[in-house]
Amino acid sequence: MKNVAIIAQTKEGQLNEATNQLLSFVSKFNPEKIILVVLGENHLSSVGCSVPVDVISLSDGLWADTSAVSSLANAVKGYTVFGIKSIQIDNILSLLASCLKAEVVSGVQHLGYSAGVFSIGKSIFSGKAMLEISSSTASIFSLNRNFDFSDVSELPAKAVNSTSVLTYSSESKSAITALKPITGTIPLPDAALVVSAGRGLKDPSNWTIVEDLANALGAATACSKPVSDLNWRPHHEHVGQTGVKVSPNLYIACGISGAIQHLAGVNGSRIIVVINNDPEAPFFKHADYGIVGDVNDILPRLTKKLQSH
Amino acid sequence: MKILVCISCVPDTTSKIAIDPSTSQISSQGLTYIVGPYDDYALSRAIELKESNGAEVIVLHVGGSESEALIRKCLALGADSAVRIDGNPISSTQIADAIVDYVKQNPVDLILMGKESIDYNSGIVHGLVAGALGYVHFNPVMHLDLAGNDLQLEVEIDGGKMEVSCALPAVLGCQEPIAEWKIPSMRGIMTARTKEISVLPLNPTDSVKLVKASIAETARRNKMIDAADAETLIDLLKTETNVL
Ligand SMILES: Cc1cc2nc3c(=O)[nH]c(=O)nc-3n(C[C@H](O)[C@H](O)[C@H](O)COP(=O)(O)OP(=O)(O)OC[C@H]3O[C@@H](n4cnc5c(N)ncnc54)[C@H](O)[C@@H]3O)c2cc1C
């Protein structure tokens, strides 16, 4: 692995924690050169890494077709490319892979490299199983958000070697006609704490007790599929096999029965709390802490307890 | 106007996944297969477009003959014909290459598929196909309208949604609420019997090796807290787990 490129994730112009960990992780393999590809504006002057990095910023644009991505492909030709799973990063990595005719592995949970061979642990069946893959030819990797960075330590910051900008240009006529960012809430895929509710809440107007608890914790809100199907909550909150997959430190499930399709989206959570008035609810078998009780009673009490601290 | 819908055939969402000790791979014993739920959304939208705009819908699957019953179900839902590229693909690259080879020989205007297959969860086949064909690519698409050559899409992005306009040809990864899952009609089932499923060979292209699969199980504490003492949950989360 002589040359490595990382598609970075940033927060307010700085690398996010996962990208910093990824930089330390790839440093283990002693690369000679590292390119950091940053989407959008940034003010990176130094980053924690074993070798000075070259930063390539991608200007705002769709980056959604080969003609746009080919300039980036030229810049990272021959590099081993890493990114941490997000909608945009997976889209870019797959287009890059086809431009470069490179093999790509997505959903990587752990990764080793020795004597030119990658040993890859890929999580499959929404985290229910793991597949060990070996490949000497794969060169693009999309790592899961809960990738195992356990044995990496942050490296001292080094000044950035060079910075350049790739300006978005595309032969296609694609254009954004409206942007609708979700504002005012914590983004679910990145949230460390999640309060999720299901059909047991009975009515969308009852979500105030869920939101109050989430606010008291500083948590994101989520829901089960029937809840978003009924339009009680927006689709981007739907967690499960056919929705968002989350792996927070804490997942509190309120009035959710624990169907296997729901569990598939949450079994990466570190601690699971289940609150349900049916002691037989299947979710209790997959809980770290369970409370048999009515959400209308329990949730406000938990909120009050948190506020009293 | 030709729409190609690429489908995965995957274990039913309620499946209990187990390992076959003789191969160290996922056991297919006792599993019921379904068309991937996201692919099902893509197919449903393709059939709606066929009804509203007029289009020929072709279903493509890369996999073995055991999938023919599911392909037949897609035909019963309203697809006009189907192609099965026969083999056992073991990577997204192999599947994408097979689709690209087919489309190079048999051009289409629009390629729809699910945003990911629910077995291997890679979510990259649409991007690989779009890149190799030089088509426009969006994923995951939540609304799709078609007028002539122009597409109006609503696409989920990290932290929100965007509306885009673009032109065919395009490859789109689909997710809800792009369409509602459909159930085949009796008439659909009858006419599907005579529709064609052509079979083409798969030429594996990469050299990934599957070493073994294992079941990932997270041990849980299973500690019950009495409802009368619900508040102690907050203390336990602080003292026992460090998550707060
Ligand atoms: C192909 C497919 C894909 C699917 N994908 C997903 C997915 O991604 N995500 C998902 O969530 N589901 C998915 N489902 C649906 C899944 O099978 C379940 O139907 C769904 O998860 C149930 O949602 P729920 O728990 O909110 O509702 P229910 O199953 O109706 O459960 C409600 C729960 O609330 C409890 N309750 C009621 N009143 C109270 C109260 N006052 N206080 C406390 N508890 C109360 C009840 O005891 C019950 O356990 C999928 C299904 C299929 C077929």
PDB file of C-alpha atoms in Angstrom, chain B residues 36-231:
ATOM      1  CA  GLY B  36     -34.954  -7.768  -2.603  1.00  0.00           C
ATOM      2  CA  PRO B  37     -37.376  -5.293  -0.940  1.00  0.00           C
ATOM      3  CA  TYR B  38     -35.644  -2.261  -2.469  1.00  0.00           C
ATOM      4  CA  ASP B  39     -35.577  -3.922  -5.894  1.00  0.00           C
ATOM      5  CA  ASP B  40     -39.282  -4.567  -5.425  1.00  0.00           C
ATOM      6  CA  TYR B  41     -39.802  -0.799  -5.002  1.00  0.00           C
ATOM      7  CA  ALA B  42     -37.796  -0.198  -8.198  1.00  0.00           C
ATOM      8  CA  LEU B  43     -39.860  -2.760 -10.118  1.00  0.00           C
ATOM      9  CA  SER B  44     -43.132  -1.316  -8.804  1.00  0.00           C
ATOM     10  CA  ARG B  45     -42.168   2.165 -10.014  1.00  0.00           C
ATOM     11  CA  ALA B  46     -41.070   0.784 -13.416  1.00  0.00           C
ATOM     12  CA  ILE B  47     -44.456  -0.868 -13.848  1.00  0.00           C
ATOM     13  CA  GLU B  48     -46.243   2.359 -12.884  1.00  0.00           C
ATOM     14  CA  LEU B  49     -44.167   4.205 -15.506  1.00  0.00           C
ATOM     15  CA  LYS B  50     -45.059   1.556 -18.068  1.00  0.00           C
ATOM     16  CA  GLU B  51     -48.740   2.148 -17.325  1.00  0.00           C
ATOM     17  CA  SER B  52     -48.553   5.970 -17.276  1.00  0.00           C
ATOM     18  CA  ASN B  53     -45.907   6.748 -19.906  1.00  0.00           C
ATOM     19  CA  GLY B  54     -45.680   3.583 -21.964  1.00  0.00           C
ATOM     20  CA  ALA B  55     -42.448   1.638 -21.637  1.00  0.00           C
ATOM     21  CA  GLU B  56     -41.013  -1.823 -22.068  1.00  0.00           C
ATOM     22  CA  VAL B  57     -39.889  -3.270 -18.733  1.00  0.00           C
ATOM     23  CA  ILE B  58     -37.150  -5.906 -18.703  1.00  0.00           C
ATOM     24  CA  VAL B  59     -36.116  -7.647 -15.490  1.00  0.00           C
ATOM     25  CA  LEU B  60     -32.505  -8.765 -15.108  1.00  0.00           C
ATOM     26  CA  HIS B  61     -31.123 -11.079 -12.452  1.00  0.00           C
ATOM     27  CA  VAL B  62     -27.598 -12.402 -12.068  1.00  0.00           C
ATOM     28  CA  GLY B  63     -27.874 -15.786 -10.361  1.00  0.00           C
ATOM     29  CA  GLY B  64     -28.822 -19.429 -10.574  1.00  0.00           C
ATOM     30  CA  SER B  65     -31.897 -21.208 -11.944  1.00  0.00           C
ATOM     31  CA  GLU B  66     -33.409 -21.475  -8.433  1.00  0.00           C
ATOM     32  CA  SER B  67     -34.402 -17.821  -8.866  1.00  0.00           C
ATOM     33  CA  GLU B  68     -36.713 -18.477 -11.825  1.00  0.00           C
ATOM     34  CA  ALA B  69     -39.880 -18.581  -9.707  1.00  0.00           C
ATOM     35  CA  LEU B  70     -39.085 -15.116  -8.341  1.00  0.00           C
ATOM     36  CA  ILE B  71     -38.280 -13.802 -11.824  1.00  0.00           C
ATOM     37  CA  ARG B  72     -41.621 -15.241 -12.956  1.00  0.00           C
ATOM     38  CA  LYS B  73     -43.292 -13.270 -10.172  1.00  0.00           C
ATOM     39  CA  CYS B  74     -41.757 -10.051 -11.551  1.00  0.00           C
ATOM     40  CA  LEU B  75     -43.225 -10.943 -14.937  1.00  0.00           C
ATOM     41  CA  ALA B  76     -46.592 -11.525 -13.257  1.00  0.00           C
ATOM     42  CA  LEU B  77     -46.381  -8.033 -11.752  1.00  0.00           C
ATOM     43  CA  GLY B  78     -46.157  -6.606 -15.271  1.00  0.00           C
ATOM     44  CA  ALA B  79     -42.580  -6.810 -16.538  1.00  0.00           C
ATOM     45  CA  ASP B  80     -42.526  -7.724 -20.235  1.00  0.00           C
ATOM     46  CA  SER B  81     -39.529 -10.044 -20.361  1.00  0.00           C
ATOM     47  CA  ALA B  82     -36.624 -11.189 -18.248  1.00  0.00           C
ATOM     48  CA  VAL B  83     -32.958 -12.058 -18.544  1.00  0.00           C
ATOM     49  CA  ARG B  84     -31.090 -14.300 -16.142  1.00  0.00           C
ATOM     50  CA  ILE B  85     -27.319 -14.200 -16.258  1.00  0.00           C
ATOM     51  CA  ASP B  86     -26.518 -17.652 -15.034  1.00  0.00           C
ATOM     52  CA  GLY B  87     -23.910 -18.128 -12.332  1.00  0.00           C
ATOM     53  CA  ASN B  88     -23.034 -17.557  -8.725  1.00  0.00           C
ATOM     54  CA  PRO B  89     -21.609 -14.067  -8.458  1.00  0.00           C
ATOM     55  CA  ILE B  90     -19.527 -13.442  -5.344  1.00  0.00           C
ATOM     56  CA  SER B  91     -18.918  -9.714  -5.605  1.00  0.00           C
ATOM     57  CA  SER B  92     -20.601  -6.455  -6.566  1.00  0.00           C
ATOM     58  CA  THR B  93     -18.023  -6.108  -9.348  1.00  0.00           C
ATOM     59  CA  GLN B  94     -19.082  -9.401 -10.938  1.00  0.00           C
ATOM     60  CA  ILE B  95     -22.749  -8.436 -10.847  1.00  0.00           C
ATOM     61  CA  ALA B  96     -22.108  -4.943 -12.195  1.00  0.00           C
ATOM     62  CA  ASP B  97     -19.873  -6.228 -14.997  1.00  0.00           C
ATOM     63  CA  ALA B  98     -22.568  -8.704 -16.051  1.00  0.00           C
ATOM     64  CA  ILE B  99     -25.202  -5.948 -16.167  1.00  0.00           C
ATOM     65  CA  VAL B 100     -22.869  -3.628 -18.093  1.00  0.00           C
ATOM     66  CA  ASP B 101     -22.056  -6.332 -20.676  1.00  0.00           C
ATOM     67  CA  TYR B 102     -25.768  -6.966 -21.183  1.00  0.00           C
ATOM     68  CA  VAL B 103     -26.622  -3.262 -21.590  1.00  0.00           C
ATOM     69  CA  LYS B 104     -23.773  -2.713 -24.043  1.00  0.00           C
ATOM     70  CA  GLN B 105     -25.374  -5.369 -26.277  1.00  0.00           C
ATOM     71  CA  ASN B 106     -28.970  -4.379 -25.505  1.00  0.00           C
ATOM     72  CA  PRO B 107     -29.198  -0.618 -24.908  1.00  0.00           C
ATOM     73  CA  VAL B 108     -31.825   0.683 -22.486  1.00  0.00           C
ATOM     74  CA  ASP B 109     -32.870   4.201 -21.444  1.00  0.00           C
ATOM     75  CA  LEU B 110     -33.323   3.789 -17.731  1.00  0.00           C
ATOM     76  CA  ILE B 111     -31.870   1.270 -15.275  1.00  0.00           C
ATOM     77  CA  LEU B 112     -33.560   0.925 -11.900  1.00  0.00           C
ATOM     78  CA  MET B 113     -32.545  -1.245  -8.975  1.00  0.00           C
ATOM     79  CA  GLY B 114     -32.782  -1.185  -5.206  1.00  0.00           C
ATOM     80  CA  LYS B 115     -30.370   1.015  -3.273  1.00  0.00           C
ATOM     81  CA  GLU B 116     -28.834  -2.147  -1.847  1.00  0.00           C
ATOM     82  CA  SER B 117     -29.410  -5.880  -1.611  1.00  0.00           C
ATOM     83  CA  ILE B 118     -30.413  -6.880   1.899  1.00  0.00           C
ATOM     84  CA  ASP B 119     -28.050  -9.870   2.020  1.00  0.00           C
ATOM     85  CA  TYR B 120     -24.653  -8.351   1.238  1.00  0.00           C
ATOM     86  CA  ASN B 121     -25.652  -4.709   1.903  1.00  0.00           C
ATOM     87  CA  SER B 122     -23.009  -3.296  -0.432  1.00  0.00           C
ATOM     88  CA  GLY B 123     -25.152  -0.643  -2.129  1.00  0.00           C
ATOM     89  CA  ILE B 124     -22.693  -0.009  -4.957  1.00  0.00           C
ATOM     90  CA  VAL B 125     -23.877  -1.999  -7.980  1.00  0.00           C
ATOM     91  CA  HIS B 126     -25.888   0.942  -9.387  1.00  0.00           C
ATOM     92  CA  GLY B 127     -22.872   3.258  -9.102  1.00  0.00           C
ATOM     93  CA  LEU B 128     -20.556   0.730 -10.732  1.00  0.00           C
ATOM     94  CA  VAL B 129     -23.008   0.199 -13.603  1.00  0.00           C
ATOM     95  CA  ALA B 130     -23.586   3.934 -14.115  1.00  0.00           C
ATOM     96  CA  GLY B 131     -19.866   4.632 -14.069  1.00  0.00           C
ATOM     97  CA  ALA B 132     -19.018   1.919 -16.581  1.00  0.00           C
ATOM     98  CA  LEU B 133     -21.790   2.976 -18.977  1.00  0.00           C
ATOM     99  CA  GLY B 134     -21.196   6.716 -18.495  1.00  0.00           C
ATOM    100  CA  TYR B 135     -24.820   7.204 -17.447  1.00  0.00           C
ATOM    101  CA  VAL B 136     -26.030   9.667 -14.860  1.00  0.00           C
ATOM    102  CA  HIS B 137     -26.296   8.135 -11.382  1.00  0.00           C
ATOM    103  CA  PHE B 138     -28.494   8.962  -8.410  1.00  0.00           C
ATOM    104  CA  ASN B 139     -29.052   7.023  -5.212  1.00  0.00           C
ATOM    105  CA  PRO B 140     -31.163   6.575  -3.136  1.00  0.00           C
ATOM    106  CA  VAL B 141     -34.090   7.919  -5.132  1.00  0.00           C
ATOM    107  CA  MET B 142     -37.354   8.467  -3.237  1.00  0.00           C
ATOM    108  CA  HIS B 143     -39.509   9.980  -6.015  1.00  0.00           C
ATOM    109  CA  LEU B 144     -39.207   9.552  -9.745  1.00  0.00           C
ATOM    110  CA  ASP B 145     -41.193  11.330 -12.451  1.00  0.00           C
ATOM    111  CA  LEU B 146     -40.506  10.975 -16.117  1.00  0.00           C
ATOM    112  CA  ALA B 147     -41.552  13.341 -18.922  1.00  0.00           C
ATOM    113  CA  GLY B 148     -40.100  12.482 -22.321  1.00  0.00           C
ATOM    114  CA  ASN B 149     -36.364  12.325 -21.819  1.00  0.00           C
ATOM    115  CA  ASP B 150     -36.343  14.263 -18.567  1.00  0.00           C
ATOM    116  CA  LEU B 151     -36.320  12.890 -15.060  1.00  0.00           C
ATOM    117  CA  GLN B 152     -37.441  14.742 -11.969  1.00  0.00           C
ATOM    118  CA  LEU B 153     -36.106  13.043  -8.867  1.00  0.00           C
ATOM    119  CA  GLU B 154     -36.168  13.412  -5.135  1.00  0.00           C
ATOM    120  CA  VAL B 155     -32.960  11.939  -3.749  1.00  0.00           C
ATOM    121  CA  GLU B 156     -31.896  11.395  -0.170  1.00  0.00           C
ATOM    122  CA  ILE B 157     -28.548  12.996   0.677  1.00  0.00           C
ATOM    123  CA  ASP B 158     -26.510  12.921   3.878  1.00  0.00           C
ATOM    124  CA  GLY B 159     -28.478  15.198   6.169  1.00  0.00           C
ATOM    125  CA  GLY B 160     -31.502  15.838   3.976  1.00  0.00           C
ATOM    126  CA  LYS B 161     -32.995  15.543   0.524  1.00  0.00           C
ATOM    127  CA  MET B 162     -32.534  17.199  -2.832  1.00  0.00           C
ATOM    128  CA  GLU B 163     -34.660  17.544  -5.910  1.00  0.00           C
ATOM    129  CA  VAL B 164     -32.806  17.119  -9.162  1.00  0.00           C
ATOM    130  CA  SER B 165     -33.618  17.237 -12.828  1.00  0.00           C
ATOM    131  CA  CYS B 166     -31.569  15.145 -15.206  1.00  0.00           C
ATOM    132  CA  ALA B 167     -31.767  13.500 -18.584  1.00  0.00           C
ATOM    133  CA  LEU B 168     -31.809   9.867 -19.672  1.00  0.00           C
ATOM    134  CA  PRO B 169     -29.955   7.571 -19.796  1.00  0.00           C
ATOM    135  CA  ALA B 170     -29.643   7.110 -16.069  1.00  0.00           C
ATOM    136  CA  VAL B 171     -29.040   4.463 -13.423  1.00  0.00           C
ATOM    137  CA  LEU B 172     -30.995   4.926 -10.197  1.00  0.00           C
ATOM    138  CA  GLY B 173     -30.840   3.153  -6.842  1.00  0.00           C
ATOM    139  CA  CYS B 174     -34.345   3.191  -5.367  1.00  0.00           C
ATOM    140  CA  GLN B 175     -35.885   3.239  -1.922  1.00  0.00           C
ATOM    141  CA  GLU B 176     -39.271   3.959  -0.391  1.00  0.00           C
ATOM    142  CA  PRO B 177     -41.526   5.847  -0.863  1.00  0.00           C
ATOM    143  CA  ILE B 178     -40.820   5.688  -4.625  1.00  0.00           C
ATOM    144  CA  ALA B 179     -43.763   3.284  -5.056  1.00  0.00           C
ATOM    145  CA  GLU B 180     -45.831   0.824  -3.056  1.00  0.00           C
ATOM    146  CA  TRP B 181     -45.056  -2.875  -3.263  1.00  0.00           C
ATOM    147  CA  LYS B 182     -47.490  -4.594  -5.621  1.00  0.00           C
ATOM    148  CA  ILE B 183     -49.208  -7.988  -5.557  1.00  0.00           C
ATOM    149  CA  PRO B 184     -49.553  -9.891  -8.858  1.00  0.00           C
ATOM    150  CA  SER B 185     -53.067 -10.228 -10.262  1.00  0.00           C
ATOM    151  CA  MET B 186     -54.511 -13.577 -11.379  1.00  0.00           C
ATOM    152  CA  ARG B 187     -54.337 -12.379 -14.970  1.00  0.00           C
ATOM    153  CA  GLY B 188     -50.740 -11.291 -14.463  1.00  0.00           C
ATOM    154  CA  ILE B 189     -49.830 -14.736 -13.163  1.00  0.00           C
ATOM    155  CA  MET B 190     -51.458 -16.400 -16.189  1.00  0.00           C
ATOM    156  CA  THR B 191     -49.766 -14.195 -18.782  1.00  0.00           C
ATOM    157  CA  ALA B 192     -46.387 -14.485 -17.035  1.00  0.00           C
ATOM    158  CA  ARG B 193     -46.316 -18.200 -17.846  1.00  0.00           C
ATOM    159  CA  THR B 194     -45.678 -17.508 -21.511  1.00  0.00           C
ATOM    160  CA  LYS B 195     -43.277 -14.590 -21.118  1.00  0.00           C
ATOM    161  CA  GLU B 196     -39.666 -15.169 -22.009  1.00  0.00           C
ATOM    162  CA  ILE B 197     -36.798 -15.584 -19.544  1.00  0.00           C
ATOM    163  CA  SER B 198     -33.603 -15.660 -21.586  1.00  0.00           C
ATOM    164  CA  VAL B 199     -30.505 -17.154 -20.011  1.00  0.00           C
ATOM    165  CA  LEU B 200     -27.006 -15.836 -20.661  1.00  0.00           C
ATOM    166  CA  PRO B 201     -23.676 -17.020 -19.198  1.00  0.00           C
ATOM    167  CA  LEU B 202     -21.781 -15.144 -16.453  1.00  0.00           C
ATOM    168  CA  ASN B 203     -18.083 -14.453 -16.997  1.00  0.00           C
ATOM    169  CA  PRO B 204     -16.559 -13.851 -13.562  1.00  0.00           C
ATOM    170  CA  THR B 205     -14.104 -10.996 -13.761  1.00  0.00           C
ATOM    171  CA  ASP B 206     -12.430 -10.464 -10.420  1.00  0.00           C
ATOM    172  CA  SER B 207     -10.419 -12.497  -8.017  1.00  0.00           C
ATOM    173  CA  VAL B 208     -11.996 -11.946  -4.630  1.00  0.00           C
ATOM    174  CA  LYS B 209     -11.918 -15.038  -2.442  1.00  0.00           C
ATOM    175  CA  LEU B 210     -14.599 -15.758   0.151  1.00  0.00           C
ATOM    176  CA  VAL B 211     -12.771 -17.358   3.049  1.00  0.00           C
ATOM    177  CA  LYS B 212     -15.565 -17.983   5.539  1.00  0.00           C
ATOM    178  CA  ALA B 213     -18.691 -16.533   7.063  1.00  0.00           C
ATOM    179  CA  SER B 214     -19.595 -16.353  10.733  1.00  0.00           C
ATOM    180  CA  ILE B 215     -22.608 -15.293  12.751  1.00  0.00           C
ATOM    181  CA  ALA B 216     -22.244 -12.009  14.581  1.00  0.00           C
ATOM    182  CA  GLU B 217     -24.092 -12.056  17.854  1.00  0.00           C
ATOM    183  CA  THR B 218     -24.066  -9.290  20.422  1.00  0.00           C
ATOM    184  CA  ALA B 219     -24.480 -10.523  23.964  1.00  0.00           C
ATOM    185  CA  ARG B 220     -27.049  -8.424  25.821  1.00  0.00           C
ATOM    186  CA  ARG B 221     -27.393  -7.887  29.561  1.00  0.00           C
ATOM    187  CA  ASN B 222     -31.142  -8.671  29.670  1.00  0.00           C
ATOM    188  CA  LYS B 223     -31.616  -6.787  32.912  1.00  0.00           C
ATOM    189  CA  MET B 224     -35.226  -5.939  33.814  1.00  0.00           C
ATOM    190  CA  ILE B 225     -36.028  -2.811  35.805  1.00  0.00           C
ATOM    191  CA  ASP B 226     -39.285  -2.616  37.715  1.00  0.00           C
ATOM    192  CA  ALA B 227     -41.586   0.068  36.284  1.00  0.00           C
ATOM    193  CA  ALA B 228     -41.959   1.579  39.774  1.00  0.00           C
ATOM    194  CA  ASP B 229     -38.175   2.210  39.780  1.00  0.00           C
ATOM    195  CA  ALA B 230     -37.910   3.269  36.121  1.00  0.00           C
ATOM    196  CA  GLU B 231     -35.776   6.282  37.060  1.00  0.00           C
TER     197      GLU B 231
END
